[in-house]
PDB file of C-alpha atoms in Angstrom:
ATOM      1  CA  THR M1235     101.323 121.358  35.488  1.00  0.00           C
ATOM      2  CA  GLY M1236      98.903 123.851  35.473  1.00  0.00           C
ATOM      3  CA  LEU M1237     101.005 127.238  35.283  1.00  0.00           C
ATOM      4  CA  GLY M1238     103.121 125.963  32.745  1.00  0.00           C
ATOM      5  CA  HIS M1239     100.747 125.993  29.936  1.00  0.00           C
ATOM      6  CA  LEU M1240     100.485 129.452  30.065  1.00  0.00           C
ATOM      7  CA  LYS M1241     104.761 129.808  28.896  1.00  0.00           C
ATOM      8  CA  SER M1242     102.807 130.857  25.806  1.00  0.00           C
ATOM      9  CA  LEU M1243     100.387 133.346  26.418  1.00  0.00           C
ATOM     10  CA  THR M1244     103.190 136.533  26.230  1.00  0.00           C
ATOM     11  CA  ASN M1245     101.480 139.001  25.579  1.00  0.00           C
ATOM     12  CA  LEU M1246      98.958 138.360  29.067  1.00  0.00           C
ATOM     13  CA  THR M1247      99.225 141.804  31.382  1.00  0.00           C
ATOM     14  CA  ASN M1248      96.396 140.435  34.868  1.00  0.00           C
ATOM     15  CA  LEU M1249      97.322 137.134  36.146  1.00  0.00           C
ATOM     16  CA  ASN M1250      94.899 136.583  39.127  1.00  0.00           C
ATOM     17  CA  LEU M1251      96.316 132.918  41.363  1.00  0.00           C
ATOM     18  CA  GLU M1252      94.216 134.909  44.344  1.00  0.00           C
ATOM     19  CA  TYR M1253      93.492 132.340  47.611  1.00  0.00           C
ATOM     20  CA  CYS M1254      95.129 129.455  44.473  1.00  0.00           C
ATOM     21  CA  ASN M1255      97.304 127.906  47.458  1.00  0.00           C
ATOM     22  CA  LYS M1256      98.814 124.691  45.720  1.00  0.00           C
ATOM     23  CA  ILE M1257     100.508 127.732  43.665  1.00  0.00           C
ATOM     24  CA  THR M1258     104.374 126.420  44.781  1.00  0.00           C
ATOM     25  CA  ASP M1259     108.057 128.169  43.813  1.00  0.00           C
ATOM     26  CA  THR M1260     107.831 126.281  41.096  1.00  0.00           C
ATOM     27  CA  GLY M1261     104.784 126.900  39.258  1.00  0.00           C
ATOM     28  CA  LEU M1262     105.774 130.710  39.575  1.00  0.00           C
ATOM     29  CA  GLY M1263     109.223 130.030  37.732  1.00  0.00           C
ATOM     30  CA  HIS M1264     106.743 128.377  34.925  1.00  0.00           C
ATOM     31  CA  LEU M1265     106.462 133.062  34.146  1.00  0.00           C
ATOM     32  CA  LYS M1266     109.433 134.243  34.006  1.00  0.00           C
ATOM     33  CA  SER M1267     108.776 134.313  30.689  1.00  0.00           C
ATOM     34  CA  LEU M1268     105.253 136.480  30.339  1.00  0.00           C
ATOM     35  CA  THR M1269     107.060 139.691  30.615  1.00  0.00           C
ATOM     36  CA  ASN M1270     104.072 141.654  30.079  1.00  0.00           C
ATOM     37  CA  LEU M1271     102.545 140.856  32.907  1.00  0.00           C
ATOM     38  CA  THR M1272     101.854 144.735  34.725  1.00  0.00           C
ATOM     39  CA  ASP M1273      99.974 143.053  37.620  1.00  0.00           C
ATOM     40  CA  LEU M1274     100.139 139.731  39.815  1.00  0.00           C
ATOM     41  CA  ASN M1275      97.936 138.282  42.012  1.00  0.00           C
ATOM     42  CA  LEU M1276      98.752 135.798  44.743  1.00  0.00           C
ATOM     43  CA  PHE M1277      96.798 136.510  47.201  1.00  0.00           C
ATOM     44  CA  CYS M1278      96.945 134.204  49.995  1.00  0.00           C
ATOM     45  CA  CYS M1279      99.451 131.650  48.129  1.00  0.00           C
ATOM     46  CA  ASN M1280     100.738 130.419  51.176  1.00  0.00           C
ATOM     47  CA  LYS M1281     103.556 127.682  49.369  1.00  0.00           C
ATOM     48  CA  VAL M1282     105.328 130.448  47.741  1.00  0.00           C
ATOM     49  CA  THR M1283     108.344 131.510  49.145  1.00  0.00           C
ATOM     50  CA  ASP M1284     111.581 133.532  48.475  1.00  0.00           C
ATOM     51  CA  THR M1285     112.572 131.595  46.164  1.00  0.00           C
ATOM     52  CA  GLY M1286     109.832 131.817  44.644  1.00  0.00           C
ATOM     53  CA  LEU M1287     109.848 135.476  44.119  1.00  0.00           C
ATOM     54  CA  GLY M1288     113.693 135.298  42.820  1.00  0.00           C
ATOM     55  CA  HIS M1289     111.495 133.536  39.524  1.00  0.00           C
ATOM     56  CA  LEU M1290     109.577 137.463  39.352  1.00  0.00           C
ATOM     57  CA  LYS M1291     112.663 139.414  38.422  1.00  0.00           C
ATOM     58  CA  SER M1292     112.831 138.661  35.052  1.00  0.00           C
ATOM     59  CA  LEU M1293     108.956 141.076  35.705  1.00  0.00           C
ATOM     60  CA  THR M1294     110.180 144.287  35.467  1.00  0.00           C
ATOM     61  CA  ASN M1295     106.715 145.626  33.910  1.00  0.00           C
ATOM     62  CA  LEU M1296     105.262 144.806  37.325  1.00  0.00           C
ATOM     63  CA  THR M1297     102.813 147.820  38.304  1.00  0.00           C
ATOM     64  CA  ASN M1298     100.572 145.346  40.185  1.00  0.00           C
ATOM     65  CA  LEU M1299     101.941 142.689  43.176  1.00  0.00           C
ATOM     66  CA  ASN M1300      99.485 141.656  45.563  1.00  0.00           C
ATOM     67  CA  LEU M1301     101.793 139.317  48.433  1.00  0.00           C
ATOM     68  CA  TYR M1302      98.822 139.599  50.730  1.00  0.00           C
ATOM     69  CA  CYS M1303      99.379 136.735  53.393  1.00  0.00           C
ATOM     70  CA  CYS M1304     102.558 135.084  51.552  1.00  0.00           C
ATOM     71  CA  LYS M1305     103.015 134.227  55.447  1.00  0.00           C
ATOM     72  CA  LYS M1306     106.746 131.539  53.994  1.00  0.00           C
ATOM     73  CA  ILE M1307     107.950 135.295  52.534  1.00  0.00           C
ATOM     74  CA  THR M1308     111.850 137.090  53.955  1.00  0.00           C
ATOM     75  CA  ASP M1309     113.757 139.292  54.221  1.00  0.00           C
ATOM     76  CA  THR M1310     115.577 136.995  51.270  1.00  0.00           C
ATOM     77  CA  GLY M1311     111.767 137.695  49.285  1.00  0.00           C
ATOM     78  CA  LEU M1312     111.517 141.438  49.271  1.00  0.00           C
ATOM     79  CA  GLY M1313     115.534 141.150  48.179  1.00  0.00           C
ATOM     80  CA  HIS M1314     114.342 139.591  45.394  1.00  0.00           C
ATOM     81  CA  LEU M1315     112.152 142.553  44.333  1.00  0.00           C
ATOM     82  CA  LYS M1316     114.410 145.495  43.906  1.00  0.00           C
ATOM     83  CA  SER M1317     114.595 145.199  40.101  1.00  0.00           C
ATOM     84  CA  LEU M1318     110.664 145.476  39.579  1.00  0.00           C
ATOM     85  CA  THR M1319     110.131 149.059  40.092  1.00  0.00           C
ATOM     86  CA  ASN M1320     108.116 150.278  38.150  1.00  0.00           C
ATOM     87  CA  LEU M1321     106.139 148.718  40.889  1.00  0.00           C
ATOM     88  CA  THR M1322     102.869 151.598  41.539  1.00  0.00           C
ATOM     89  CA  ASN M1323     101.831 149.116  44.418  1.00  0.00           C
ATOM     90  CA  LEU M1324     102.434 146.255  46.448  1.00  0.00           C
ATOM     91  CA  ASN M1325     100.334 144.820  49.602  1.00  0.00           C
ATOM     92  CA  LEU M1326     102.774 142.498  51.835  1.00  0.00           C
ATOM     93  CA  ILE M1327     100.309 142.265  54.611  1.00  0.00           C
ATOM     94  CA  GLY M1328     100.744 139.340  56.965  1.00  0.00           C
ATOM     95  CA  CYS M1329     103.862 138.593  55.236  1.00  0.00           C
ATOM     96  CA  LYS M1330     104.686 138.269  59.549  1.00  0.00           C
ATOM     97  CA  LYS M1331     108.649 137.009  58.772  1.00  0.00           C
ATOM     98  CA  ILE M1332     109.408 140.610  57.012  1.00  0.00           C
ATOM     99  CA  THR M1333     111.380 142.570  59.309  1.00  0.00           C
ATOM    100  CA  ASP M1334     112.740 146.227  59.030  1.00  0.00           C
ATOM    101  CA  THR M1335     116.191 144.583  56.976  1.00  0.00           C
ATOM    102  CA  GLY M1336     113.603 143.522  54.638  1.00  0.00           C
ATOM    103  CA  LEU M1337     112.143 146.716  54.252  1.00  0.00           C
ATOM    104  CA  GLY M1338     115.846 148.153  53.561  1.00  0.00           C
ATOM    105  CA  HIS M1339     115.073 145.932  50.333  1.00  0.00           C
ATOM    106  CA  LEU M1340     112.148 148.066  49.233  1.00  0.00           C
ATOM    107  CA  LYS M1341     114.413 151.220  48.545  1.00  0.00           C
ATOM    108  CA  SER M1342     114.810 151.369  45.168  1.00  0.00           C
ATOM    109  CA  LEU M1343     111.309 150.711  44.259  1.00  0.00           C
ATOM    110  CA  THR M1344     110.826 154.482  44.400  1.00  0.00           C
ATOM    111  CA  ASN M1345     108.032 154.736  42.523  1.00  0.00           C
ATOM    112  CA  LEU M1346     105.393 152.904  45.176  1.00  0.00           C
ATOM    113  CA  THR M1347     102.795 155.182  45.117  1.00  0.00           C
ATOM    114  CA  ASN M1348     100.855 152.344  47.699  1.00  0.00           C
ATOM    115  CA  LEU M1349     102.451 150.616  50.628  1.00  0.00           C
ATOM    116  CA  ASP M1350      99.926 147.632  52.693  1.00  0.00           C
ATOM    117  CA  LEU M1351     102.722 146.755  55.539  1.00  0.00           C
ATOM    118  CA  GLY M1352      99.602 145.520  58.170  1.00  0.00           C
ATOM    119  CA  TYR M1353      99.742 143.662  60.427  1.00  0.00           C
ATOM    120  CA  PHE M1354     103.811 143.065  60.714  1.00  0.00           C
ATOM    121  CA  ASN M1355     105.106 142.742  64.607  1.00  0.00           C
ATOM    122  CA  GLU M1356     108.512 143.010  63.284  1.00  0.00           C
ATOM    123  CA  ILE M1357     108.478 145.577  62.050  1.00  0.00           C
ATOM    124  CA  THR M1358     110.053 148.553  63.948  1.00  0.00           C
ATOM    125  CA  ASP M1359     111.173 152.467  64.144  1.00  0.00           C
ATOM    126  CA  THR M1360     114.374 151.233  61.700  1.00  0.00           C
ATOM    127  CA  GLY M1361     112.502 149.880  59.256  1.00  0.00           C
ATOM    128  CA  LEU M1362     110.163 153.245  58.935  1.00  0.00           C
ATOM    129  CA  GLY M1363     113.649 154.954  58.283  1.00  0.00           C
ATOM    130  CA  HIS M1364     114.276 152.646  55.177  1.00  0.00           C
ATOM    131  CA  LEU M1365     111.129 154.296  53.780  1.00  0.00           C
ATOM    132  CA  LYS M1366     112.974 157.687  53.058  1.00  0.00           C
ATOM    133  CA  SER M1367     113.275 157.609  49.342  1.00  0.00           C
ATOM    134  CA  LEU M1368     110.066 156.062  49.181  1.00  0.00           C
ATOM    135  CA  THR M1369     108.393 159.925  48.275  1.00  0.00           C
ATOM    136  CA  ASN M1370     105.577 159.022  46.067  1.00  0.00           C
ATOM    137  CA  LEU M1371     104.092 156.887  48.052  1.00  0.00           C
ATOM    138  CA  THR M1372     100.489 158.504  48.267  1.00  0.00           C
ATOM    139  CA  ASN M1373      99.371 155.809  51.420  1.00  0.00           C
ATOM    140  CA  LEU M1374     101.339 153.920  53.609  1.00  0.00           C
ATOM    141  CA  ASN M1375      99.262 151.052  55.576  1.00  0.00           C
ATOM    142  CA  LEU M1376     100.748 150.436  59.012  1.00  0.00           C
ATOM    143  CA  ILE M1377      97.431 148.069  60.501  1.00  0.00           C
ATOM    144  CA  TYR M1378      98.729 146.026  64.271  1.00  0.00           C
ATOM    145  CA  CYS M1379     102.167 147.538  63.877  1.00  0.00           C
ATOM    146  CA  THR M1380     102.899 147.192  67.220  1.00  0.00           C
ATOM    147  CA  GLU M1381     106.401 148.220  67.685  1.00  0.00           C
ATOM    148  CA  ILE M1382     105.938 151.702  65.863  1.00  0.00           C
ATOM    149  CA  THR M1383     106.692 154.401  68.188  1.00  0.00           C
ATOM    150  CA  ASP M1384     107.249 158.794  67.455  1.00  0.00           C
ATOM    151  CA  THR M1385     110.227 158.238  66.375  1.00  0.00           C
ATOM    152  CA  GLY M1386     109.377 155.948  63.605  1.00  0.00           C
ATOM    153  CA  LEU M1387     107.577 158.464  62.353  1.00  0.00           C
ATOM    154  CA  GLY M1388     109.617 160.778  62.114  1.00  0.00           C
ATOM    155  CA  HIS M1389     110.843 159.027  59.526  1.00  0.00           C
ATOM    156  CA  LEU M1390     107.562 159.541  57.187  1.00  0.00           C
ATOM    157  CA  LYS M1391     108.249 162.962  56.918  1.00  0.00           C
ATOM    158  CA  SER M1392     110.017 163.096  53.723  1.00  0.00           C
ATOM    159  CA  LEU M1393     107.037 160.901  52.868  1.00  0.00           C
ATOM    160  CA  THR M1394     104.925 164.387  51.609  1.00  0.00           C
ATOM    161  CA  ASN M1395     103.249 163.175  48.807  1.00  0.00           C
ATOM    162  CA  LEU M1396     101.022 160.750  50.934  1.00  0.00           C
ATOM    163  CA  THR M1397      97.735 161.555  51.738  1.00  0.00           C
ATOM    164  CA  ASN M1398      96.608 158.219  53.397  1.00  0.00           C
ATOM    165  CA  LEU M1399      99.248 156.704  56.299  1.00  0.00           C
ATOM    166  CA  ASN M1400      96.747 153.581  58.198  1.00  0.00           C
ATOM    167  CA  LEU M1401      97.908 153.623  62.003  1.00  0.00           C
ATOM    168  CA  TYR M1402      94.929 151.036  63.167  1.00  0.00           C
ATOM    169  CA  CYS M1403      96.171 149.541  66.403  1.00  0.00           C
ATOM    170  CA  CYS M1404     100.178 151.330  66.917  1.00  0.00           C
ATOM    171  CA  LYS M1405      99.714 151.723  70.262  1.00  0.00           C
ATOM    172  CA  LYS M1406     103.026 153.085  70.936  1.00  0.00           C
ATOM    173  CA  ILE M1407     102.533 156.317  69.222  1.00  0.00           C
ATOM    174  CA  THR M1408     101.345 158.965  71.579  1.00  0.00           C
ATOM    175  CA  ASP M1409     100.221 162.278  70.922  1.00  0.00           C
TER     176      ASP M1409
END
């Protein structure tokens, strides 16, 4: 297997697998020994599931994790990320199976400065309530999170470090 050949590259800090759409959970299992990884890009690796994210638990030095359009990831998968407390950047845009429950798993990721949650039809005001503890956030992208209302925005008032908040097409928000 391809990724199996990388097991011995234990000094690797950056791994870009963007659009490597043949990568599966089995392949991610081969990355367990790459504990120096700080940046992992799985952009559009659409065969990756919750099981694959479970293989990332040992990568506690990760600061950047891009899961853009990994459409099979659910709330359970986000639960596997709890130990990645050094994460500063997490991109979940297009992971449409994630709900409010999944956002609850992000509470421990208090070093996050950038969180991308765009195109989440299942995220509601309740989900935004789970983000209250992420007080280091400077950038929060909620583009096309169509179920967010004014009440949800109230949950964000503790995020006083925010410099960028994207609410594009959050059509339930009023003045």
